[in-house]
mmCIF file of C-alpha atoms in Angstrom:
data_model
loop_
_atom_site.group_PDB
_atom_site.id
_atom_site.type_symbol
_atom_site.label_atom_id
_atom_site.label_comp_id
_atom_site.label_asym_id
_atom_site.label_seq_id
_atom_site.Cartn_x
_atom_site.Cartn_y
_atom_site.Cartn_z
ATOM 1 C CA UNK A 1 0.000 0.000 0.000
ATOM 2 C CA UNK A 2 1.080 3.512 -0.222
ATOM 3 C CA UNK A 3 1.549 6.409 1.916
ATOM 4 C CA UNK A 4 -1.778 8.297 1.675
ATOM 5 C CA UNK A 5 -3.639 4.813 1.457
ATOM 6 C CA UNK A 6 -1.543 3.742 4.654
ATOM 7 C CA UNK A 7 -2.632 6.849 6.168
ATOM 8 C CA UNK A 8 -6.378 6.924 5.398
ATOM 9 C CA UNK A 9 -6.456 3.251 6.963
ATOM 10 C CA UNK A 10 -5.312 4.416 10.212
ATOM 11 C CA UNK A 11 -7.505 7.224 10.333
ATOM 12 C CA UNK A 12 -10.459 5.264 9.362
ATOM 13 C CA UNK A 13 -10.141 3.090 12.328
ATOM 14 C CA UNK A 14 -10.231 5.640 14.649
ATOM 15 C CA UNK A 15 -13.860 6.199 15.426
ATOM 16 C CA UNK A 16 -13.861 9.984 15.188
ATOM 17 C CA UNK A 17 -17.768 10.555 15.521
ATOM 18 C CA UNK A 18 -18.563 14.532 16.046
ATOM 19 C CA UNK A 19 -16.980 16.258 17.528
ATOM 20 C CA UNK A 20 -14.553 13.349 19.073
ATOM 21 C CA UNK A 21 -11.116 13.573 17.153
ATOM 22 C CA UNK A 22 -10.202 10.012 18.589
ATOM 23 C CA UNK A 23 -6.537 10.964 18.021
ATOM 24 C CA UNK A 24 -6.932 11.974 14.574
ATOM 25 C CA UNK A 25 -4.661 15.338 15.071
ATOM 26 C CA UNK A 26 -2.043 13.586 16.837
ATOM 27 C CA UNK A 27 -1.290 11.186 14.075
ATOM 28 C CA UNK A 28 -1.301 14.321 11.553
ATOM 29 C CA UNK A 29 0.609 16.381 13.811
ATOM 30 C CA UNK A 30 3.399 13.430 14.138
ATOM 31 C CA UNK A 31 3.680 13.242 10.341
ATOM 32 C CA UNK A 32 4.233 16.950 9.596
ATOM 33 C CA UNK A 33 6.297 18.439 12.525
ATOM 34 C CA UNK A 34 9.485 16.586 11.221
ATOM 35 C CA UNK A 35 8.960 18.505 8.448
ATOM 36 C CA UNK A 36 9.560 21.778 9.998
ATOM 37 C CA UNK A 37 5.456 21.828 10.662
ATOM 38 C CA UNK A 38 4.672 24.132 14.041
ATOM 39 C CA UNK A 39 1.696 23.194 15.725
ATOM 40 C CA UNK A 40 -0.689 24.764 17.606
ATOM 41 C CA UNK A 41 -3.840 23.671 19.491
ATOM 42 C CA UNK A 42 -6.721 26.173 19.373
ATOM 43 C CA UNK A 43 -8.942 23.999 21.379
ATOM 44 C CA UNK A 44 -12.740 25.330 22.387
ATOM 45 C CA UNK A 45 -15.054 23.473 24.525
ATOM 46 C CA UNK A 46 -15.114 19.774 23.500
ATOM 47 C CA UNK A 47 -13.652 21.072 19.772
ATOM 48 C CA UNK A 48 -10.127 20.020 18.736
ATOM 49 C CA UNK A 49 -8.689 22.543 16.267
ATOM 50 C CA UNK A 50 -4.825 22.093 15.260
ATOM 51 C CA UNK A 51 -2.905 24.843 13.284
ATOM 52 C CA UNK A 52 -0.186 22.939 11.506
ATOM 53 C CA UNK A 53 1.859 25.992 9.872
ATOM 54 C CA UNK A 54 5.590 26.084 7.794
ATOM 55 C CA UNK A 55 7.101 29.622 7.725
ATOM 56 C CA UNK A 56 6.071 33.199 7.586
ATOM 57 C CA UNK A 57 5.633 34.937 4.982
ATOM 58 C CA UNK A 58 3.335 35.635 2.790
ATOM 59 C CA UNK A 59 1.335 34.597 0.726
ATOM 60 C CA UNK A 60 0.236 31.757 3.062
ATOM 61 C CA UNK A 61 -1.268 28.653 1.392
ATOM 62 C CA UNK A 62 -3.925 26.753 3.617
ATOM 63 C CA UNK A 63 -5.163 23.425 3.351
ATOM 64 C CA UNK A 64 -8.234 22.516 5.582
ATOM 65 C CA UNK A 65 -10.093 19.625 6.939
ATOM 66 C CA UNK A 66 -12.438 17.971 9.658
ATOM 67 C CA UNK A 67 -11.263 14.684 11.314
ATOM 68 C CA UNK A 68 -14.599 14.123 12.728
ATOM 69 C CA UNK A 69 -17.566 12.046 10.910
ATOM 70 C CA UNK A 70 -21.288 11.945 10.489
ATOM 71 C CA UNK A 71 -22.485 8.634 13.065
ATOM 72 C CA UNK A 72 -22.350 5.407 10.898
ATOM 73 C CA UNK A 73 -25.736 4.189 12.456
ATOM 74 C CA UNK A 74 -26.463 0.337 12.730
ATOM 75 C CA UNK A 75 -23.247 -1.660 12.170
ATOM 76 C CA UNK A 76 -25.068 -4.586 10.497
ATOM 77 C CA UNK A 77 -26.344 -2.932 7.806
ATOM 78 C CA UNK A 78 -22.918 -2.218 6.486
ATOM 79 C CA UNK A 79 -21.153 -5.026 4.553
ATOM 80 C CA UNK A 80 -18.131 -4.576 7.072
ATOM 81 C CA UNK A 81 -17.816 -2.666 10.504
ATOM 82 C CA UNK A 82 -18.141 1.082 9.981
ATOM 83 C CA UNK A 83 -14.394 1.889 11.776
ATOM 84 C CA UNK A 84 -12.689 -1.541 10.445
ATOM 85 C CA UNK A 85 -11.296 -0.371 7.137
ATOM 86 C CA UNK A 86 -11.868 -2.800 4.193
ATOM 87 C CA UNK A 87 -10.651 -3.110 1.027
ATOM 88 C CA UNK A 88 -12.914 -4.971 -1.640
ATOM 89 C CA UNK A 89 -12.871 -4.403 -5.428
ATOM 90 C CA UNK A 90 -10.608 -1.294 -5.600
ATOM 91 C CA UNK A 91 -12.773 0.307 -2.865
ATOM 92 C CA UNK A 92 -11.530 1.769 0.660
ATOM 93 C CA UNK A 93 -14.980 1.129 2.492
ATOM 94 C CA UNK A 94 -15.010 2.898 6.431
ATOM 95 C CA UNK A 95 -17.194 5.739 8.219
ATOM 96 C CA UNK A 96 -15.335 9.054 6.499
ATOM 97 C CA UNK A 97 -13.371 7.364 3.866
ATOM 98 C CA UNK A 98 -14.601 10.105 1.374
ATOM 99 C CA UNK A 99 -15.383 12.821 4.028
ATOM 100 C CA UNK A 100 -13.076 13.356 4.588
ATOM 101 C CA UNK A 101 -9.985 10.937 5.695
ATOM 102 C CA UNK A 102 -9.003 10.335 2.784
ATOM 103 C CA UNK A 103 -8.500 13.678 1.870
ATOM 104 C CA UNK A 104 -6.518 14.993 4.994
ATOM 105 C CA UNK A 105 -4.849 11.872 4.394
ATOM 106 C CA UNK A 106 -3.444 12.951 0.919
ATOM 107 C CA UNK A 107 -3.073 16.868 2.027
ATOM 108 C CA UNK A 108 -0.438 15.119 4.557
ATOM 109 C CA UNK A 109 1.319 13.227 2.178
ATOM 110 C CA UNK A 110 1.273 15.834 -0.326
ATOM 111 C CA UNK A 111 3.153 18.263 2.553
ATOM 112 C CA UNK A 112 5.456 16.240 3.027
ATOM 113 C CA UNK A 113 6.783 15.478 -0.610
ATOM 114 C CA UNK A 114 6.578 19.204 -1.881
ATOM 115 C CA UNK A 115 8.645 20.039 1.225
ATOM 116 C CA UNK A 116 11.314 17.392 0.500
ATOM 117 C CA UNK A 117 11.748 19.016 -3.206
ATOM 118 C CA UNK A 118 11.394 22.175 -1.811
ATOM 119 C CA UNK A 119 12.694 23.331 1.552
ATOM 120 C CA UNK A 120 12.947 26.759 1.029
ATOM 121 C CA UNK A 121 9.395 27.467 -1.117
ATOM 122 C CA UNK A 122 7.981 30.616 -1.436
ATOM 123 C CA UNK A 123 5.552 31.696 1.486
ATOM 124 C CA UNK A 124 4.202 29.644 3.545
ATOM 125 C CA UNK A 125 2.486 26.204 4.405
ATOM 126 C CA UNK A 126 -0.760 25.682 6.644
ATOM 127 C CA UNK A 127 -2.989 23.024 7.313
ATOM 128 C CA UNK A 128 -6.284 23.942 9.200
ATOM 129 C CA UNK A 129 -7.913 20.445 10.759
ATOM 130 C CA UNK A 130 -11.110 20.770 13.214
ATOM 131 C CA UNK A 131 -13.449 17.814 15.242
ATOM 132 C CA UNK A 132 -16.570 20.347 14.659
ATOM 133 C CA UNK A 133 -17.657 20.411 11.013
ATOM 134 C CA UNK A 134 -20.081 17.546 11.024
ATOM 135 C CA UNK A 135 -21.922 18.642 14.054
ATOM 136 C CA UNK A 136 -23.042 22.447 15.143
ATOM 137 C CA UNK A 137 -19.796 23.843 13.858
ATOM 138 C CA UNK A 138 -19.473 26.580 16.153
ATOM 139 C CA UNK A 139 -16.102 25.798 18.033
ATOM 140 C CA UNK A 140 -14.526 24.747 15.032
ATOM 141 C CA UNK A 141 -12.773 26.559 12.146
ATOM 142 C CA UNK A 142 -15.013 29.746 13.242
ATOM 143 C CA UNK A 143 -13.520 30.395 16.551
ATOM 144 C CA UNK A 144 -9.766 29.674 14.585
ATOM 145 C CA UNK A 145 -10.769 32.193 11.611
ATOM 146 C CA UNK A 146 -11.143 34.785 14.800
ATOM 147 C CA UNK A 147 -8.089 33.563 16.495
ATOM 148 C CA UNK A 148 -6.441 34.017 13.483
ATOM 149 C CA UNK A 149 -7.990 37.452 12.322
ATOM 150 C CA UNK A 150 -7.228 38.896 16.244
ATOM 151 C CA UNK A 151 -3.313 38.324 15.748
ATOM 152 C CA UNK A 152 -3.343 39.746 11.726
ATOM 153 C CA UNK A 153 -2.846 35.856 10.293
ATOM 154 C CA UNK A 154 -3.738 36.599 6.852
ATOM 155 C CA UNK A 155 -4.833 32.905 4.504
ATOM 156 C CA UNK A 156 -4.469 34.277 0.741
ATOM 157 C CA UNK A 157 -5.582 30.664 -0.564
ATOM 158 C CA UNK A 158 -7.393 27.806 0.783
ATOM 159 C CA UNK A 159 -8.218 24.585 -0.177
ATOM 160 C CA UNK A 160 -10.696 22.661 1.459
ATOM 161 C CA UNK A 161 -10.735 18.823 0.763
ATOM 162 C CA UNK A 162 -14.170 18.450 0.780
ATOM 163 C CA UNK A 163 -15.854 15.455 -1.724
ATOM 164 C CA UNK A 164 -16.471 17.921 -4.672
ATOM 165 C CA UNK A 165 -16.252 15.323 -7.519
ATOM 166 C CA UNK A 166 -19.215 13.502 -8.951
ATOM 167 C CA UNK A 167 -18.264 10.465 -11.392
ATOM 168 C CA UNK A 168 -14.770 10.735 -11.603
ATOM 169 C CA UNK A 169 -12.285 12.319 -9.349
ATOM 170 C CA UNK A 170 -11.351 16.024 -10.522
ATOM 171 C CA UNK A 171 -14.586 16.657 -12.318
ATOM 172 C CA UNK A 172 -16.495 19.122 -10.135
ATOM 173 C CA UNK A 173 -14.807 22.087 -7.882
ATOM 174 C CA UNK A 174 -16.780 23.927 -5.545
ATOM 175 C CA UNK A 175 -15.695 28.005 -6.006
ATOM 176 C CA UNK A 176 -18.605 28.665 -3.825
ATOM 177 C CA UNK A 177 -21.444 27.768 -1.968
ATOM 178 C CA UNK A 178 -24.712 28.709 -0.519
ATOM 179 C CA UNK A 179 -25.712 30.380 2.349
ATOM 180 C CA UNK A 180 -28.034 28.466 4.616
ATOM 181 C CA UNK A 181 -30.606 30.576 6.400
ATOM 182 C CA UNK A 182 -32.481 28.977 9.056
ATOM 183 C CA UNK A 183 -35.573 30.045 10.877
ATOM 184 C CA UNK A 184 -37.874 28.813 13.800
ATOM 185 C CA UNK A 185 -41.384 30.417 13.357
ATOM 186 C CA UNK A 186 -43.970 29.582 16.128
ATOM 187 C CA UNK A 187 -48.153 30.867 15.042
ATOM 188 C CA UNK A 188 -50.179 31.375 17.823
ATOM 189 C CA UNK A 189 -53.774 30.387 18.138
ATOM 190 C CA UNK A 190 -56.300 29.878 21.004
ATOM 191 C CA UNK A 191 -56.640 25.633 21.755
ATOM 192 C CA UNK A 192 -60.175 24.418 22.074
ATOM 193 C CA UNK A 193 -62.628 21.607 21.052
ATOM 194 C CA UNK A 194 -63.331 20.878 17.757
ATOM 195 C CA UNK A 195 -66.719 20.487 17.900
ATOM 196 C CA UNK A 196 -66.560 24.531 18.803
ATOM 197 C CA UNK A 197 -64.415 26.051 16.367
ATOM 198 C CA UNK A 198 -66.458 29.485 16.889
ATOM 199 C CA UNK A 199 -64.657 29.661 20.625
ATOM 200 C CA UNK A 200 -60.905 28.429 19.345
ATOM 201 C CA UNK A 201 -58.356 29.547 16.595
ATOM 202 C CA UNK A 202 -56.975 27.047 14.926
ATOM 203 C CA UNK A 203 -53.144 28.414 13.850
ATOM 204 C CA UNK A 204 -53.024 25.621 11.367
ATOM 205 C CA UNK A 205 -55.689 26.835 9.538
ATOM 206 C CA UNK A 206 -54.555 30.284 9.955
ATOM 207 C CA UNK A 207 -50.843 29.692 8.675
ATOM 208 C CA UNK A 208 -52.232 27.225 5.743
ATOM 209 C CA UNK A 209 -52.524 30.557 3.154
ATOM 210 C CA UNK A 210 -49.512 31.525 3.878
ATOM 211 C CA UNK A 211 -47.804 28.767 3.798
ATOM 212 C CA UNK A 212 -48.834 28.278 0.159
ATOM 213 C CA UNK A 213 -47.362 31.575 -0.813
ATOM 214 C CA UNK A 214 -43.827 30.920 1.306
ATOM 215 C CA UNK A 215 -43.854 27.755 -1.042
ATOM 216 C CA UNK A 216 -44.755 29.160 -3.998
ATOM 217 C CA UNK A 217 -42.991 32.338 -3.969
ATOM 218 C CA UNK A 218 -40.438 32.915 -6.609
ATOM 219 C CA UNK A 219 -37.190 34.278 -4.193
ATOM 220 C CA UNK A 220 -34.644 34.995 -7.070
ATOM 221 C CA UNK A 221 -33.435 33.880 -10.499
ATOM 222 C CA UNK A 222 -30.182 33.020 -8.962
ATOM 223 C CA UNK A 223 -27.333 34.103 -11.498
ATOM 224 C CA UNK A 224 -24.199 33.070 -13.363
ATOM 225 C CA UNK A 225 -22.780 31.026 -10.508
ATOM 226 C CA UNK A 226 -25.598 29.654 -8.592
ATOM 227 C CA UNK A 227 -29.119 27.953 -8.825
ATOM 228 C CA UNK A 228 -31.924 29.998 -7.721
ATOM 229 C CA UNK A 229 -32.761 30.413 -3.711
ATOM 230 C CA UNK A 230 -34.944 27.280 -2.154
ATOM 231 C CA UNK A 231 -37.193 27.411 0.214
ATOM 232 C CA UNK A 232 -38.090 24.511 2.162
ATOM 233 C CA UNK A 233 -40.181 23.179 5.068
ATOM 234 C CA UNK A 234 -38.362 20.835 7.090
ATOM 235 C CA UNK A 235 -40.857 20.321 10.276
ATOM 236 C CA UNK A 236 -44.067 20.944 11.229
ATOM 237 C CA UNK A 237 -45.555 20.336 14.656
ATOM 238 C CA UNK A 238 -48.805 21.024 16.117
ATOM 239 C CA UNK A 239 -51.476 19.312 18.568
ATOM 240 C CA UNK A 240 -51.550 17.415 22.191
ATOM 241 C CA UNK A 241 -51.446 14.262 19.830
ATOM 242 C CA UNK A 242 -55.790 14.073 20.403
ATOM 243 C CA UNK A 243 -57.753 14.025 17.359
ATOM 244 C CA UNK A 244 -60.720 16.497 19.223
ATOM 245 C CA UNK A 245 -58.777 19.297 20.772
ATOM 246 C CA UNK A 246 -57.798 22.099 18.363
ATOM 247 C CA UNK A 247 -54.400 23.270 19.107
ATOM 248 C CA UNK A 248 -52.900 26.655 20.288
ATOM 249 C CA UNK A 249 -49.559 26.791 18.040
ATOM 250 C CA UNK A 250 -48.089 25.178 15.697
ATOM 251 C CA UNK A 251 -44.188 25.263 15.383
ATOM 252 C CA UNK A 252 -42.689 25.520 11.388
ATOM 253 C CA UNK A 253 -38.837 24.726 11.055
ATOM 254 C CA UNK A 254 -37.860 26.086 7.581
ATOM 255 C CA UNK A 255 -34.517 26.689 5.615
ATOM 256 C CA UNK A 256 -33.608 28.709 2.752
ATOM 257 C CA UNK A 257 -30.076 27.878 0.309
ATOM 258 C CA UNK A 258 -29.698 31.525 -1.172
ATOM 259 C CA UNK A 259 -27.366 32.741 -3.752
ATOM 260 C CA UNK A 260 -25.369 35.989 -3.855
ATOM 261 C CA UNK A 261 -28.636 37.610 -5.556
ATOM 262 C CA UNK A 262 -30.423 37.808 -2.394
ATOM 263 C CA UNK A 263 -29.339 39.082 1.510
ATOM 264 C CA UNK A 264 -30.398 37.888 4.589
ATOM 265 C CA UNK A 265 -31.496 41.057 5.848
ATOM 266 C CA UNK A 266 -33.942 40.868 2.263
ATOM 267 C CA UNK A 267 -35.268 37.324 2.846
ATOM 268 C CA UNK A 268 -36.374 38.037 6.447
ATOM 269 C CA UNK A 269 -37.975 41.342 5.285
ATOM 270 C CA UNK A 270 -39.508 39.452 2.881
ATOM 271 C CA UNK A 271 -40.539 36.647 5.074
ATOM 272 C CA UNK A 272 -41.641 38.959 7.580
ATOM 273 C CA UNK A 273 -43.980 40.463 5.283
ATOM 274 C CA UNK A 274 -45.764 37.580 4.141
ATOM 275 C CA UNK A 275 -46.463 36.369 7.432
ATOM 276 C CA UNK A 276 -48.257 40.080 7.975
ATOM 277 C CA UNK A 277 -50.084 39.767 5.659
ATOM 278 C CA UNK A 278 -51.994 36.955 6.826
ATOM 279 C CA UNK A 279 -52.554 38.866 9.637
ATOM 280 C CA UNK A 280 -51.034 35.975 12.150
ATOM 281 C CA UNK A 281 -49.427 36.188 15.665
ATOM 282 C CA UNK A 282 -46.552 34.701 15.665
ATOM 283 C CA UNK A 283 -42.886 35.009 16.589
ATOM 284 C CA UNK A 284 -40.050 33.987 14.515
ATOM 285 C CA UNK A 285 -35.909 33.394 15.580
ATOM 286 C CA UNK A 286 -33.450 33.548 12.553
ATOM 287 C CA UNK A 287 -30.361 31.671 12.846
ATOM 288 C CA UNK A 288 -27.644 32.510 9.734
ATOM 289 C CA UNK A 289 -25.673 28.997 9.375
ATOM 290 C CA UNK A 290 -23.591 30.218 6.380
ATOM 291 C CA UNK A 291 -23.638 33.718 4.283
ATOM 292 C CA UNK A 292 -23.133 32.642 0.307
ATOM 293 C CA UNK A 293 -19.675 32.822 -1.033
ATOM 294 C CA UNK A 294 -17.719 32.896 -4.370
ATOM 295 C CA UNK A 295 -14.180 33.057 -5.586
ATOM 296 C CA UNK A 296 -13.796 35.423 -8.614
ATOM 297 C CA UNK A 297 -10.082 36.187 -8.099
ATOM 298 C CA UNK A 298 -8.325 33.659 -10.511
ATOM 299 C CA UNK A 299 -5.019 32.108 -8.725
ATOM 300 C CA UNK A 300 -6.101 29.712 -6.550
ATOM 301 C CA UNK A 301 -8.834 28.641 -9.187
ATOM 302 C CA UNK A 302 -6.277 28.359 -12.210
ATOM 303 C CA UNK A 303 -3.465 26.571 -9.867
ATOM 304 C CA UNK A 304 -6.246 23.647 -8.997
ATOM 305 C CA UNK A 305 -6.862 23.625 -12.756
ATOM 306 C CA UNK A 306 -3.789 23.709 -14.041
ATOM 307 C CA UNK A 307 -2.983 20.519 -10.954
ATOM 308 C CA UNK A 308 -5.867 18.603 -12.540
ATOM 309 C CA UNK A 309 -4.764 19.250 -16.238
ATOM 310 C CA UNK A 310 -1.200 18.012 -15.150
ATOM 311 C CA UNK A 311 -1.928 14.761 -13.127
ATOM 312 C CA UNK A 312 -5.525 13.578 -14.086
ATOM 313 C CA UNK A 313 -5.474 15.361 -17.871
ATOM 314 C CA UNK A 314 -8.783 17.488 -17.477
ATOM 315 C CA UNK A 315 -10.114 20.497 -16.097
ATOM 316 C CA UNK A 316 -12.934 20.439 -13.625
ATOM 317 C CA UNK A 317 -16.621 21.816 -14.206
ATOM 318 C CA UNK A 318 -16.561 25.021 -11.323
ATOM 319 C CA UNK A 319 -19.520 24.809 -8.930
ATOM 320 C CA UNK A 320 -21.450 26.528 -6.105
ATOM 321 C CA UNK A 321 -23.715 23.374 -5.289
ATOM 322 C CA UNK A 322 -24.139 20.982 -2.240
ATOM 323 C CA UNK A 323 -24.190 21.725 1.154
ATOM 324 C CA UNK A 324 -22.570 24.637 3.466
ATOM 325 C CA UNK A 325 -18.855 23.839 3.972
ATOM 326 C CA UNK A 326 -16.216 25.495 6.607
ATOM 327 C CA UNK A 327 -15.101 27.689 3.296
ATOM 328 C CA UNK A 328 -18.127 30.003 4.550
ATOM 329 C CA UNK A 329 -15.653 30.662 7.667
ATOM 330 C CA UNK A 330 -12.676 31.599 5.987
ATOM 331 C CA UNK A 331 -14.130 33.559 2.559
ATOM 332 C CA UNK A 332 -15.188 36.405 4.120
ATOM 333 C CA UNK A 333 -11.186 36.873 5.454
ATOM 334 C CA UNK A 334 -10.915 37.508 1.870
ATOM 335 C CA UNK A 335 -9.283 34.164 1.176
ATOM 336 C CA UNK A 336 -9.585 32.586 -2.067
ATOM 337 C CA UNK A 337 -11.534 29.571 -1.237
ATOM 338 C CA UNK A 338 -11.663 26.181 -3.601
ATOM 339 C CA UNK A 339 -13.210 22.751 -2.567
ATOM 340 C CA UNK A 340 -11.582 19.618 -4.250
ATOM 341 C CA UNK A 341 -11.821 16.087 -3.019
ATOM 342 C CA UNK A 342 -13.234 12.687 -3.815
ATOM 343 C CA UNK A 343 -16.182 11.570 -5.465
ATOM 344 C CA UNK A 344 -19.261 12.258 -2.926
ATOM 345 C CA UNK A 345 -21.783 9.449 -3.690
ATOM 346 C CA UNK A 346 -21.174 7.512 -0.672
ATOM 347 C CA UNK A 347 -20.659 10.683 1.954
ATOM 348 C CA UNK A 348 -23.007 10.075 5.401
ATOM 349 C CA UNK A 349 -24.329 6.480 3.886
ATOM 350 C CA UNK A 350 -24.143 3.160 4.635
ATOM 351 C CA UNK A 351 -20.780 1.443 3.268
ATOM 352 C CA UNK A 352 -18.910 4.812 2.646
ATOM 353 C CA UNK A 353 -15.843 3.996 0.617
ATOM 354 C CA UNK A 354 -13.661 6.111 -1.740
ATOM 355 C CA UNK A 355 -11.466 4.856 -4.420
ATOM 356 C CA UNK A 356 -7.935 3.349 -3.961
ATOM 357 C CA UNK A 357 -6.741 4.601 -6.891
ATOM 358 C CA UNK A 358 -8.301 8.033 -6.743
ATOM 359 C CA UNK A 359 -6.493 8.626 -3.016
ATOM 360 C CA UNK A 360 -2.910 8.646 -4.543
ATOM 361 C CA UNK A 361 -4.396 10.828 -7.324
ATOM 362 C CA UNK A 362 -5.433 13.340 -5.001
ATOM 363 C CA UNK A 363 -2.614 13.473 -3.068
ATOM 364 C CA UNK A 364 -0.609 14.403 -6.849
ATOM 365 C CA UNK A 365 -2.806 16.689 -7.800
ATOM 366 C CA UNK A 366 -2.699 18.415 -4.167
ATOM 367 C CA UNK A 367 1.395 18.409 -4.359
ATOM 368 C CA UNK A 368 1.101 20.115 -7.966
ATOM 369 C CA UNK A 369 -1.205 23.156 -6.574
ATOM 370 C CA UNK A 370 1.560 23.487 -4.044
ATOM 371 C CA UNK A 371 4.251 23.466 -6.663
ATOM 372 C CA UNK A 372 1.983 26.166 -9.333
ATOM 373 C CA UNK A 373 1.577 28.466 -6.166
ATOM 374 C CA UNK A 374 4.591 27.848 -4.337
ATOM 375 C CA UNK A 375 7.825 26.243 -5.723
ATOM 376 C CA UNK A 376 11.287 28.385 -5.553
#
């Protein structure tokens, strides 16, 4: 086995379940400080956050990851256990093998080589690992971007080795992503029996109309880069669970994935005014997981390009889809910010694998961005 495939293994079987690291860091720390690697814990509440950093100068290069995993649910509905690693037809199965072990995995390995060619690059060399991406992600890479911001640490480029690819490895990178808007609205009525609707209000009933214009409204167009802003309903609940007493709220969870052609502060205006409309007592808490973000600027873009044209012989498709990603941490820095990593069909399912061939790949084409942005 190689390296990176080595190294993926052994982080596989450590059962690194949000926001438990499970001695993830330490292994990746070990690696890189012979290297001339500094590291630095920026631990907050149960988070583990390491700052793995070569030199200081700029322009500073970052490379970012999260060593903890979705929960792999029942263990015997995967083929093999979840934290064993198993190889079976050219596949690495194991909880996080795409997202994202295998990607830290080859970031390490792809530190390592450039160094040994060149010890005295340009700038300098950072990798950015957290326990809190998978989970509420709020003592994670966001409390390092302010650590980092407070004592003027400037990241000019960062790649994130999130699964961006689709079919083949190096077809999709993310420039962007969504912002994810989230919002807890609670209608009030007045409970009561339903054989005497006159003496209740039913909020149900009341929220129904506009309900059907949330759904159907038209929010945006979107625009070049992204798909137009969603709205959907995730939760509904209402009731004392009897069929004859007509409740006195109902509580609506809802999300929006907006594109740079909206704000937040528009949506809730928006939002706000529908609900007003109706005429319907209510109260309503926002909670902003992610503001949108896009890379226009061209360097970091064209060196993960040029990477993929030299190692896999093809230029990826750019993107803004999927989830929210830590990138919405560090963009707003005004960081370049590109997502590349392994094919994402098997991310948070049962039998999660990546392929073995695809891992040493990676790793390549991760050593090549170094050398386009960074060789003497």
């Amino acid at each position: 086995m190689s390296d990176t495939l080595d190294l993926t293994v052994e982080l596989i079987r450590r059962p690194s379940v949000t926001p438990d690291d499970a001695g993830c860091m330490d292994l990746i720390a070990a690696k890189l400080e012979p290297y001339g690697f500094k590291t630095e814990w920026l631990n907050f509440a149960d988070t583990r956050n390491i700052w793995l950093r070569r030199g200081e100068s700029a322009p500073l290069l970052c490379f970012l990851g999260h060593t903890d995993v979705v929960p792999a649910g029942p263990s015997e509905d995967w083929n093999s256990p979840p934290f064993e690693p198993t190889i079976r037809d050219g596949q690495l199965y194991g909880r996080g093998a795409a997202d994202m072990k295998s990607g830290i995995a080859a970031m390490t390995t792809a530190l390592t080589r450039f160094v040994s060619r060149y010890p005295n690059h340009k700038g300098s060399i950072a990798l950015l690992l957290t326990s809190d991406e998978e989970g509420a992600a709020t003592n994670g890479v966001v409390k390092v971007i302010e650590t980092l911001k407070n004592r003027d640490e400037k990241i000019d480029w960062c790649l994130i080795g999130e699964p961006s690819s689709f079919v083949s490895l190096g077809d999709v990178i993310r420039i962007g992503r969504r912002g994810s808007l989230c919002g807890v609205l609670r209608i009030f009525g007045v409970q009561g029996h339903v054989a005497y609707p006159d003496k209740a209000e039913n909020p149900i009933h009341r929220f129904a109309p506009a309900l059907s214009e949330l759904t159907s409204e038209v929010w945006d167009q979107g625009n070049e880069y992204f798909p137009p802003t969603s709205f959907q309903i995730s939760n509904i609940q209402a009731g004392t669970g009897a069929e004859n007493v007509i409740p006195g709220r109902i509580e609506v969870l809802f999300n929006f994935r907006f594109s740079t052609a909206l704000t937040e502060d528009q949506i809730k205006q928006r939002v706000h005014a529908i609900l007003d409309k109706h005429g319907l007592r209510y109260e309503l808490n926002w909670r902003l997981s992610g503001a949108p973000f896009l890379t226009t600027q061209p360097e970091l873009i064209e060196a993960t390009q040029k990477a993929l044209e030299t190692v896999l012989m093809r230029r990826a498709s750019p993107d803004t889809g999927g989830g929210t990603s830590d990138g919405r941490f560090v963009a707003p820095t005004g960081a370049q910010v590109v997502e590349l990593g392994p094919i994402n069909g098997s991310i948070h399912k049962v039998n999660e694998h990546v392929r073995i061939e695809d891992i040493d790949k990676l790793s390549k084409v991760y050593e090549q961005v170094l050398v386009n942005l960074l060789a003497s």
